[in-house]
Coordinates of C-alpha atoms in Angstrom, one line a residue:
M1 CA -58.7 -54.9 12.1
K2 CA -55.3 -54.7 13.3
I3 CA -56.3 -52.4 9.7
K4 CA -58.7 -50.0 11.9
L5 CA -56.8 -49.9 14.8
L6 CA -53.2 -48.7 12.4
A7 CA -55.9 -46.5 10.4
I8 CA -57.0 -44.5 13.8
A9 CA -53.3 -44.9 15.4
A10 CA -52.1 -42.5 12.1
L11 CA -55.5 -39.7 12.4
G12 CA -54.7 -40.3 15.9
A13 CA -50.9 -39.3 15.7
F14 CA -52.3 -36.8 12.5
A15 CA -54.2 -34.2 14.9
T16 CA -51.7 -34.1 17.9
A17 CA -49.0 -33.5 15.3
C18 CA -51.8 -30.1 14.0
A19 CA -52.9 -28.9 16.8
S20 CA -50.6 -26.2 18.9
T21 CA -51.5 -24.5 21.8
P22 CA -50.9 -20.6 21.0
P23 CA -47.9 -19.0 22.6
A24 CA -47.8 -17.1 25.5
E25 CA -48.9 -13.9 25.1
D26 CA -45.4 -11.5 25.7
T27 CA -47.1 -8.9 28.2
T28 CA -43.9 -6.3 28.6
P29 CA -44.5 -2.9 27.8
V30 CA -42.7 -1.2 25.2
E31 CA -41.1 2.3 25.2
P32 CA -42.8 4.6 22.1
P33 CA -39.8 5.8 19.8
R34 CA -38.0 9.0 21.0
S35 CA -37.4 11.1 18.9
V36 CA -33.5 11.4 17.7
E37 CA -32.0 14.4 17.5
P38 CA -29.5 14.5 14.5
A39 CA -25.7 14.5 15.6
D40 CA -24.2 17.8 15.5
T41 CA -20.5 17.9 13.9
G42 CA -20.2 21.0 14.2
S43 CA -20.4 21.9 10.3
N44 CA -22.7 24.0 8.4
Q45 CA -22.4 22.4 5.6
P46 CA -25.6 22.4 3.4
A47 CA -27.6 19.1 2.2
G48 CA -27.2 17.9 -1.5
P49 CA -24.1 18.0 -3.7
V50 CA -21.3 20.4 -3.3
P51 CA -22.2 23.5 -6.0
G52 CA -19.5 23.7 -8.8
T53 CA -19.4 18.9 -8.6
T54 CA -20.7 16.4 -11.7
E55 CA -23.6 15.8 -8.9
H56 CA -24.7 19.4 -8.4
F57 CA -24.4 19.4 -12.4
V58 CA -26.8 16.9 -12.5
Q59 CA -29.0 17.3 -10.2
T60 CA -29.8 21.4 -10.9
A61 CA -29.9 21.2 -15.1
G62 CA -29.5 17.4 -15.9
D63 CA -27.0 15.8 -18.3
R64 CA -29.5 14.1 -20.9
V65 CA -31.3 15.3 -23.5
F66 CA -33.4 12.4 -25.6
F67 CA -33.4 11.8 -29.0
D68 CA -36.6 9.6 -31.2
L69 CA -35.2 6.8 -33.4
D70 CA -33.1 8.0 -36.4
R71 CA -32.9 11.5 -35.7
N72 CA -30.6 13.7 -33.8
D73 CA -33.5 16.8 -33.2
L74 CA -34.0 17.9 -30.5
S75 CA -37.7 17.8 -28.6
A76 CA -38.7 20.8 -26.3
E77 CA -38.2 18.9 -23.5
G78 CA -34.3 18.8 -24.6
R79 CA -34.0 22.2 -25.6
E80 CA -35.3 23.2 -22.3
T81 CA -31.8 20.6 -20.4
L82 CA -29.8 22.3 -23.0
R83 CA -30.8 26.2 -21.1
R84 CA -30.1 24.8 -17.9
Q85 CA -27.1 23.0 -18.5
A86 CA -25.6 26.8 -20.6
A87 CA -26.9 28.5 -17.2
W88 CA -25.6 26.5 -15.2
L89 CA -22.1 26.4 -16.7
A90 CA -22.4 30.2 -17.4
S91 CA -22.8 30.7 -13.7
Y92 CA -19.2 28.0 -14.0
P93 CA -17.0 29.1 -16.7
D94 CA -13.9 27.4 -16.1
A95 CA -15.9 24.2 -16.4
R96 CA -15.1 22.0 -19.1
I97 CA -18.2 19.4 -20.1
L98 CA -17.8 16.5 -23.2
I99 CA -21.2 15.4 -24.4
A100 CA -21.6 11.9 -25.9
G101 CA -24.3 11.3 -28.6
N102 CA -24.7 7.3 -27.9
C103 CA -27.6 5.2 -29.9
D104 CA -30.0 2.1 -29.5
E105 CA -28.6 -0.9 -29.9
R106 CA -30.4 -1.8 -33.4
G107 CA -28.3 -0.1 -36.4
T108 CA -24.6 -1.2 -37.8
R109 CA -22.0 0.6 -35.7
E110 CA -21.0 3.0 -38.7
Y111 CA -24.3 3.9 -38.3
N112 CA -25.0 4.3 -35.3
L113 CA -21.6 5.9 -34.6
A114 CA -22.5 8.4 -37.1
L115 CA -25.5 8.7 -35.2
G116 CA -24.5 9.1 -31.9
A117 CA -22.1 12.5 -34.0
R118 CA -24.7 14.6 -34.7
R119 CA -27.2 13.8 -32.0
A120 CA -24.2 15.3 -29.9
N121 CA -23.3 18.1 -32.6
A122 CA -27.3 18.9 -32.2
A123 CA -26.8 19.9 -28.7
R124 CA -23.5 21.7 -28.4
A125 CA -25.0 24.0 -31.9
Y126 CA -27.8 24.2 -28.8
L127 CA -25.5 24.7 -26.4
V128 CA -23.2 27.8 -27.8
S129 CA -26.0 29.1 -29.2
Q130 CA -26.7 29.8 -25.7
G131 CA -23.7 31.4 -25.5
V132 CA -22.0 28.2 -24.2
D133 CA -17.8 29.3 -25.9
P134 CA -17.2 26.6 -27.9
S135 CA -13.5 25.7 -26.7
R136 CA -15.5 24.7 -22.7
I137 CA -17.3 22.2 -25.7
S138 CA -15.6 18.6 -26.8
T139 CA -18.2 16.1 -28.6
T140 CA -17.3 12.0 -29.2
S141 CA -20.1 9.6 -30.1
Y142 CA -20.7 6.1 -29.1
G143 CA -23.0 5.5 -31.2
K144 CA -24.5 1.5 -29.6
E145 CA -21.1 0.4 -27.8
R146 CA -22.4 2.0 -24.4
P147 CA -25.6 1.5 -23.6
S148 CA -27.3 2.8 -20.4
C149 CA -30.0 0.4 -20.4
T150 CA -28.9 -3.5 -21.7
Q151 CA -32.2 -4.8 -21.8
S152 CA -34.0 -5.7 -25.5
G153 CA -37.7 -3.6 -26.1
E154 CA -38.6 -0.4 -26.8
R155 CA -38.2 0.9 -23.0
C156 CA -34.8 0.6 -23.4
W157 CA -34.4 1.6 -26.9
A158 CA -35.7 5.0 -25.9
I159 CA -33.3 5.4 -22.9
N160 CA -30.0 4.6 -24.8
R161 CA -30.8 7.0 -27.4
N162 CA -29.4 10.6 -25.9
A163 CA -27.1 12.6 -25.3
T164 CA -24.6 12.5 -22.4
T165 CA -23.2 15.6 -20.9
S166 CA -20.3 15.6 -18.3
I167 CA -18.3 17.8 -16.1
V168 CA -14.2 16.5 -17.7
G169 CA -12.7 20.2 -15.9
S170 CA -13.2 22.4 -13.4
S171 CA -11.6 23.2 -11.0
Y172 CA -15.4 22.8 -8.8
T173 CA -14.4 18.5 -10.8
N174 CA -14.4 15.9 -7.4

């Protein structure tokens, strides 16, 4: 008998604890959002990167060309990126660049340094063929030492197989 009373009391307490009353509905009127006009700062600066800067170069020309595994020949997409880089460099004749060849993590350090150098030189040769003065272009190889993506797997390896162009000297660099 005591067990039944205890069970009924527990069931009653449980049912009461689970019951809830819905919260009172908020009847405060909500004001529709107002459009916000940008503050006039008095400057007429264009949106986006300043022309001639590294950011402008990356946005308008692209800074990387990618390579297949164990290859240093330029793809059609890579040649198009380099054509845009050459056009950008023609617009900014005092800009100097560094092309760094990079590899994925597979292969020995020595092999990847050599492959990275071949990739950087392939990009350099193409830019020179597009009219860029060779004295404006430096090259280096980082091999597998400076990966853009640090995970192991084909997606990251493909990202790391590249030649990256950086602006290293210009009156515009920031």
